Amino acid sequence: SQQGEEDPQALSIQEGENATMNCSYKTSINNLQWYRQNSGRGLVHLILIRSNEREKHSGRLRVTLDTSKKSSSLLITASRAADTASYFCAKQGAQKLVFGQGTRLTINP
Amino acid sequence: NAGVTQTPKFQVLKTGQSMTLQCAQDMNHEYMSWYRQDPGMGLRLIHYSVGAGITDQGEVPNGYNVSRSTTEDFPLRLLSAAPSQTSVYFCASSLLQTGRDTIYFGEGSWLTVV
């Protein structure tokens, strides 16, 4: 079963705006990862955040993790057309890595 | 350094046919896995391997076989293709145990079973 959901399922914003995507999960995790998938391509790793971390940054990306609420968010600042893609969170718990259903982000010029 | 290479990119099969999706990585990763991705769903784990000679089932293993005779290769076999196996398949590898490190994905194999 899919552990956790992503919200929203789809997001459309204007270029230059910030985009926020959320990921929730149900059981405890060791870490959580965010991936990007361009249409027709494989997944590309963005950020890994461990359960004892609260925030990580990578360029225009900021990921937060709230273990008390069992949720994470991915913020993309100053969005660009090239950010148009699907974004997935993946939760690593006791055993395997479980992917969410993804958020489809569209950046309008 | 090619990373994770999957072949073929596209394949159409008739119901009942068998085929093998090839996956190779040149990063000397111990962990390799196969996922399927269906519309509106995330990736679901089919099979995985923690090293040469060791494989295990994932979330949706029925109808698929794997083997890991070398560190580099991890082929996925469809024994008797069914329309329900129409999907996009991704092979992935990582240095450490899956989820504890960055996972590198292949470009995907689009499979249609008619």
mmCIF file of C-alpha atoms in Angstrom:
data_model
loop_
_atom_site.group_PDB
_atom_site.id
_atom_site.type_symbol
_atom_site.label_atom_id
_atom_site.label_comp_id
_atom_site.label_asym_id
_atom_site.label_seq_id
_atom_site.Cartn_x
_atom_site.Cartn_y
_atom_site.Cartn_z
ATOM 1 C CA SER A 1 0.000 0.000 0.000
ATOM 2 C CA GLN A 2 1.117 3.537 -0.631
ATOM 3 C CA GLN A 3 2.373 5.114 2.540
ATOM 4 C CA GLY A 4 1.381 8.706 2.624
ATOM 5 C CA GLU A 5 -0.077 11.027 0.110
ATOM 6 C CA GLU A 6 1.071 14.099 -1.699
ATOM 7 C CA ASP A 7 -0.847 17.279 -1.915
ATOM 8 C CA PRO A 8 -1.843 18.833 -4.176
ATOM 9 C CA GLN A 9 -2.074 16.278 -6.967
ATOM 10 C CA ALA A 10 -1.608 19.078 -9.488
ATOM 11 C CA LEU A 11 -0.320 22.640 -9.180
ATOM 12 C CA SER A 12 -0.175 25.348 -11.835
ATOM 13 C CA ILE A 13 1.592 28.650 -11.129
ATOM 14 C CA GLN A 14 3.157 31.562 -12.967
ATOM 15 C CA GLU A 15 6.871 31.668 -13.630
ATOM 16 C CA GLY A 16 8.660 33.433 -10.807
ATOM 17 C CA GLU A 17 6.188 32.373 -8.141
ATOM 18 C CA ASN A 18 6.990 29.898 -5.383
ATOM 19 C CA ALA A 19 5.633 26.368 -5.448
ATOM 20 C CA THR A 20 4.928 24.314 -2.343
ATOM 21 C CA MET A 21 4.181 20.607 -2.345
ATOM 22 C CA ASN A 22 3.339 18.522 0.694
ATOM 23 C CA CYS A 23 3.849 14.892 1.583
ATOM 24 C CA SER A 24 2.289 13.052 4.500
ATOM 25 C CA TYR A 25 2.983 9.590 5.829
ATOM 26 C CA LYS A 26 1.479 7.205 8.324
ATOM 27 C CA THR A 27 4.233 5.266 10.059
ATOM 28 C CA SER A 28 7.645 6.264 11.341
ATOM 29 C CA ILE A 29 10.423 6.865 8.849
ATOM 30 C CA ASN A 30 14.206 6.860 8.792
ATOM 31 C CA ASN A 31 14.426 9.416 6.054
ATOM 32 C CA LEU A 32 12.403 11.011 3.299
ATOM 33 C CA GLN A 33 13.532 11.815 -0.202
ATOM 34 C CA TRP A 34 12.193 14.045 -2.960
ATOM 35 C CA TYR A 35 12.493 13.207 -6.640
ATOM 36 C CA ARG A 36 11.636 15.001 -9.868
ATOM 37 C CA GLN A 37 10.379 13.294 -13.003
ATOM 38 C CA ASN A 38 10.203 15.073 -16.319
ATOM 39 C CA SER A 39 7.664 13.745 -18.777
ATOM 40 C CA GLY A 40 8.831 10.508 -20.336
ATOM 41 C CA ARG A 41 11.979 10.325 -18.240
ATOM 42 C CA GLY A 42 13.268 8.580 -15.143
ATOM 43 C CA LEU A 43 13.273 10.020 -11.644
ATOM 44 C CA VAL A 44 16.035 12.346 -10.535
ATOM 45 C CA HIS A 45 17.010 12.660 -6.892
ATOM 46 C CA LEU A 46 16.604 16.137 -5.377
ATOM 47 C CA ILE A 47 17.039 16.024 -1.608
ATOM 48 C CA LEU A 48 17.261 13.444 1.177
ATOM 49 C CA ILE A 49 16.252 14.580 4.665
ATOM 50 C CA ARG A 50 16.850 12.335 7.663
ATOM 51 C CA SER A 51 14.380 11.884 10.474
ATOM 52 C CA ASN A 52 16.534 13.913 12.872
ATOM 53 C CA GLU A 53 16.702 16.872 10.488
ATOM 54 C CA ARG A 54 14.076 19.580 10.200
ATOM 55 C CA GLU A 55 15.140 21.514 7.113
ATOM 56 C CA LYS A 56 17.485 21.173 4.167
ATOM 57 C CA HIS A 57 18.312 23.444 1.277
ATOM 58 C CA SER A 58 19.646 22.852 -2.208
ATOM 59 C CA GLY A 59 19.751 25.862 -4.481
ATOM 60 C CA ARG A 60 16.158 27.042 -4.962
ATOM 61 C CA LEU A 61 14.801 24.002 -3.150
ATOM 62 C CA ARG A 62 13.886 23.889 0.521
ATOM 63 C CA VAL A 63 12.611 20.752 2.213
ATOM 64 C CA THR A 64 11.156 20.637 5.703
ATOM 65 C CA LEU A 65 10.263 17.638 7.810
ATOM 66 C CA ASP A 66 7.869 17.633 10.748
ATOM 67 C CA THR A 67 7.955 14.217 12.350
ATOM 68 C CA SER A 68 5.299 15.153 14.906
ATOM 69 C CA LYS A 69 2.838 15.850 12.086
ATOM 70 C CA LYS A 70 4.280 13.099 9.881
ATOM 71 C CA SER A 71 4.637 15.491 6.989
ATOM 72 C CA SER A 72 7.205 17.065 4.706
ATOM 73 C CA SER A 73 7.090 19.923 2.265
ATOM 74 C CA LEU A 74 9.099 20.849 -0.795
ATOM 75 C CA LEU A 75 9.349 24.546 -1.646
ATOM 76 C CA ILE A 76 10.658 25.681 -5.003
ATOM 77 C CA THR A 77 11.390 29.394 -5.004
ATOM 78 C CA ALA A 78 11.420 31.681 -8.046
ATOM 79 C CA SER A 79 10.014 28.961 -10.283
ATOM 80 C CA ARG A 80 11.146 28.553 -13.884
ATOM 81 C CA ALA A 81 9.566 26.885 -16.882
ATOM 82 C CA ALA A 82 12.156 24.111 -16.561
ATOM 83 C CA ASP A 83 10.705 23.215 -13.149
ATOM 84 C CA THR A 84 7.625 21.815 -14.895
ATOM 85 C CA ALA A 85 7.636 18.148 -13.866
ATOM 86 C CA SER A 86 6.128 15.669 -11.450
ATOM 87 C CA TYR A 87 7.553 15.633 -7.949
ATOM 88 C CA PHE A 88 7.520 12.558 -5.749
ATOM 89 C CA CYS A 89 8.314 12.013 -2.122
ATOM 90 C CA ALA A 90 9.662 8.647 -1.034
ATOM 91 C CA LYS A 91 9.533 7.445 2.534
ATOM 92 C CA GLN A 92 12.052 4.990 3.923
ATOM 93 C CA GLY A 93 10.757 3.220 6.994
ATOM 94 C CA ALA A 94 11.644 -0.113 8.525
ATOM 95 C CA GLN A 95 12.240 -1.824 5.217
ATOM 96 C CA LYS A 96 11.556 -0.631 1.705
ATOM 97 C CA LEU A 97 11.293 2.757 0.101
ATOM 98 C CA VAL A 98 7.692 3.751 -0.632
ATOM 99 C CA PHE A 99 6.801 6.419 -3.177
ATOM 100 C CA GLY A 100 3.845 8.765 -3.072
ATOM 101 C CA GLN A 101 1.575 9.401 -6.025
ATOM 102 C CA GLY A 102 3.302 12.645 -6.928
ATOM 103 C CA THR A 103 2.431 16.268 -7.547
ATOM 104 C CA ARG A 104 2.274 17.433 -11.147
ATOM 105 C CA LEU A 105 3.720 20.959 -11.279
ATOM 106 C CA THR A 106 3.179 23.223 -14.283
ATOM 107 C CA ILE A 107 4.988 26.540 -14.565
ATOM 108 C CA ASN A 108 3.241 28.956 -16.916
ATOM 109 C CA PRO A 109 5.337 31.571 -18.742
ATOM 110 C CA ASN B 1 29.957 6.549 -16.601
ATOM 111 C CA ALA B 2 26.559 5.638 -18.060
ATOM 112 C CA GLY B 3 24.702 5.207 -14.742
ATOM 113 C CA VAL B 4 21.680 2.926 -15.008
ATOM 114 C CA THR B 5 20.882 1.664 -18.496
ATOM 115 C CA GLN B 6 17.584 0.000 -19.384
ATOM 116 C CA THR B 7 16.613 -1.732 -22.606
ATOM 117 C CA PRO B 8 14.379 -1.782 -24.520
ATOM 118 C CA LYS B 9 12.860 1.698 -24.294
ATOM 119 C CA PHE B 10 9.566 0.585 -25.859
ATOM 120 C CA GLN B 11 8.040 -2.847 -26.326
ATOM 121 C CA VAL B 12 4.682 -4.210 -27.437
ATOM 122 C CA LEU B 13 3.842 -7.761 -26.426
ATOM 123 C CA LYS B 14 0.949 -10.059 -27.087
ATOM 124 C CA THR B 15 -0.820 -11.646 -24.155
ATOM 125 C CA GLY B 16 1.010 -14.780 -23.113
ATOM 126 C CA GLN B 17 4.368 -13.837 -24.567
ATOM 127 C CA SER B 18 7.451 -13.660 -22.389
ATOM 128 C CA MET B 19 10.241 -11.130 -22.452
ATOM 129 C CA THR B 20 13.140 -9.758 -20.442
ATOM 130 C CA LEU B 21 13.787 -6.154 -19.568
ATOM 131 C CA GLN B 22 17.490 -5.571 -19.234
ATOM 132 C CA CYS B 23 19.093 -3.352 -16.604
ATOM 133 C CA ALA B 24 22.772 -2.611 -16.102
ATOM 134 C CA GLN B 25 24.631 -0.174 -13.867
ATOM 135 C CA ASP B 26 28.292 0.774 -13.916
ATOM 136 C CA MET B 27 28.523 2.385 -10.482
ATOM 137 C CA ASN B 28 29.348 -0.802 -8.570
ATOM 138 C CA HIS B 29 26.154 -0.470 -6.569
ATOM 139 C CA GLU B 30 25.094 -3.402 -4.447
ATOM 140 C CA TYR B 31 21.407 -2.530 -4.311
ATOM 141 C CA MET B 32 19.235 -2.753 -7.409
ATOM 142 C CA SER B 33 15.491 -2.745 -7.813
ATOM 143 C CA TRP B 34 12.656 -2.743 -10.304
ATOM 144 C CA TYR B 35 9.591 -0.520 -10.055
ATOM 145 C CA ARG B 36 6.492 -0.128 -12.148
ATOM 146 C CA GLN B 37 4.697 3.161 -12.578
ATOM 147 C CA ASP B 38 1.043 3.320 -13.544
ATOM 148 C CA PRO B 39 -0.989 6.452 -14.334
ATOM 149 C CA GLY B 40 -1.914 8.408 -11.234
ATOM 150 C CA MET B 41 0.178 6.202 -9.009
ATOM 151 C CA GLY B 42 3.615 6.377 -7.585
ATOM 152 C CA LEU B 43 6.272 3.783 -8.156
ATOM 153 C CA ARG B 44 5.574 0.322 -6.815
ATOM 154 C CA LEU B 45 8.401 -2.028 -6.006
ATOM 155 C CA ILE B 46 8.404 -5.320 -7.937
ATOM 156 C CA HIS B 47 11.641 -7.034 -6.896
ATOM 157 C CA TYR B 48 14.920 -5.948 -5.409
ATOM 158 C CA SER B 49 18.413 -7.281 -4.818
ATOM 159 C CA VAL B 50 20.929 -6.492 -2.097
ATOM 160 C CA GLY B 51 23.824 -8.055 -3.971
ATOM 161 C CA ALA B 52 24.851 -10.670 -6.494
ATOM 162 C CA GLY B 53 22.990 -13.905 -5.930
ATOM 163 C CA ILE B 54 20.407 -12.349 -3.594
ATOM 164 C CA THR B 55 16.931 -11.241 -4.626
ATOM 165 C CA ASP B 56 13.679 -10.625 -2.815
ATOM 166 C CA GLN B 57 10.088 -9.713 -3.571
ATOM 167 C CA GLY B 58 8.672 -6.256 -3.369
ATOM 168 C CA GLU B 59 5.103 -5.010 -3.261
ATOM 169 C CA VAL B 60 3.881 -6.403 -6.600
ATOM 170 C CA PRO B 61 6.040 -9.415 -7.578
ATOM 171 C CA ASN B 62 3.441 -11.681 -9.197
ATOM 172 C CA GLY B 63 4.115 -12.411 -12.860
ATOM 173 C CA TYR B 64 7.748 -11.308 -12.693
ATOM 174 C CA ASN B 65 11.060 -13.042 -12.084
ATOM 175 C CA VAL B 66 14.489 -11.598 -11.443
ATOM 176 C CA SER B 67 18.024 -12.862 -11.068
ATOM 177 C CA ARG B 68 21.287 -11.217 -10.050
ATOM 178 C CA SER B 69 24.226 -13.212 -11.356
ATOM 179 C CA THR B 70 26.543 -10.188 -11.401
ATOM 180 C CA THR B 71 26.745 -6.902 -9.536
ATOM 181 C CA GLU B 72 26.144 -4.962 -12.756
ATOM 182 C CA ASP B 73 23.064 -6.667 -14.188
ATOM 183 C CA PHE B 74 19.537 -7.125 -12.882
ATOM 184 C CA PRO B 75 17.140 -8.372 -15.584
ATOM 185 C CA LEU B 76 13.381 -8.497 -15.078
ATOM 186 C CA ARG B 77 11.482 -11.322 -16.767
ATOM 187 C CA LEU B 78 7.817 -11.319 -17.614
ATOM 188 C CA LEU B 79 6.831 -14.959 -17.687
ATOM 189 C CA SER B 80 3.481 -14.759 -19.492
ATOM 190 C CA ALA B 81 2.523 -11.183 -20.272
ATOM 191 C CA ALA B 82 -0.923 -9.944 -19.310
ATOM 192 C CA PRO B 83 -2.652 -6.647 -20.165
ATOM 193 C CA SER B 84 -2.427 -5.720 -16.470
ATOM 194 C CA GLN B 85 1.342 -5.569 -16.913
ATOM 195 C CA THR B 86 1.066 -2.654 -19.315
ATOM 196 C CA SER B 87 3.102 -0.062 -17.503
ATOM 197 C CA VAL B 88 6.322 1.909 -17.389
ATOM 198 C CA TYR B 89 9.140 0.010 -15.728
ATOM 199 C CA PHE B 90 12.068 1.617 -13.968
ATOM 200 C CA CYS B 91 15.262 -0.008 -12.844
ATOM 201 C CA ALA B 92 17.158 1.675 -10.029
ATOM 202 C CA SER B 93 20.358 1.230 -8.086
ATOM 203 C CA SER B 94 21.957 2.651 -4.978
ATOM 204 C CA LEU B 95 25.222 2.257 -3.121
ATOM 205 C CA LEU B 96 23.668 1.751 0.271
ATOM 206 C CA GLN B 97 20.479 0.056 1.309
ATOM 207 C CA THR B 98 17.562 1.435 -0.649
ATOM 208 C CA GLY B 99 16.274 4.533 1.040
ATOM 209 C CA ARG B 100 19.466 5.297 2.942
ATOM 210 C CA ASP B 101 21.176 6.852 -0.015
ATOM 211 C CA THR B 102 20.479 8.459 -3.353
ATOM 212 C CA ILE B 103 18.722 6.156 -5.788
ATOM 213 C CA TYR B 104 19.707 6.373 -9.440
ATOM 214 C CA PHE B 105 16.986 5.538 -11.939
ATOM 215 C CA GLY B 106 17.120 4.361 -15.507
ATOM 216 C CA GLU B 107 15.153 6.189 -18.192
ATOM 217 C CA GLY B 108 12.295 3.701 -18.149
ATOM 218 C CA SER B 109 10.868 0.989 -20.380
ATOM 219 C CA TRP B 110 7.388 1.495 -21.791
ATOM 220 C CA LEU B 111 5.634 -1.863 -22.092
ATOM 221 C CA THR B 112 2.269 -2.438 -23.744
ATOM 222 C CA VAL B 113 0.588 -5.824 -23.596
ATOM 223 C CA VAL B 114 -2.215 -6.329 -26.107
#
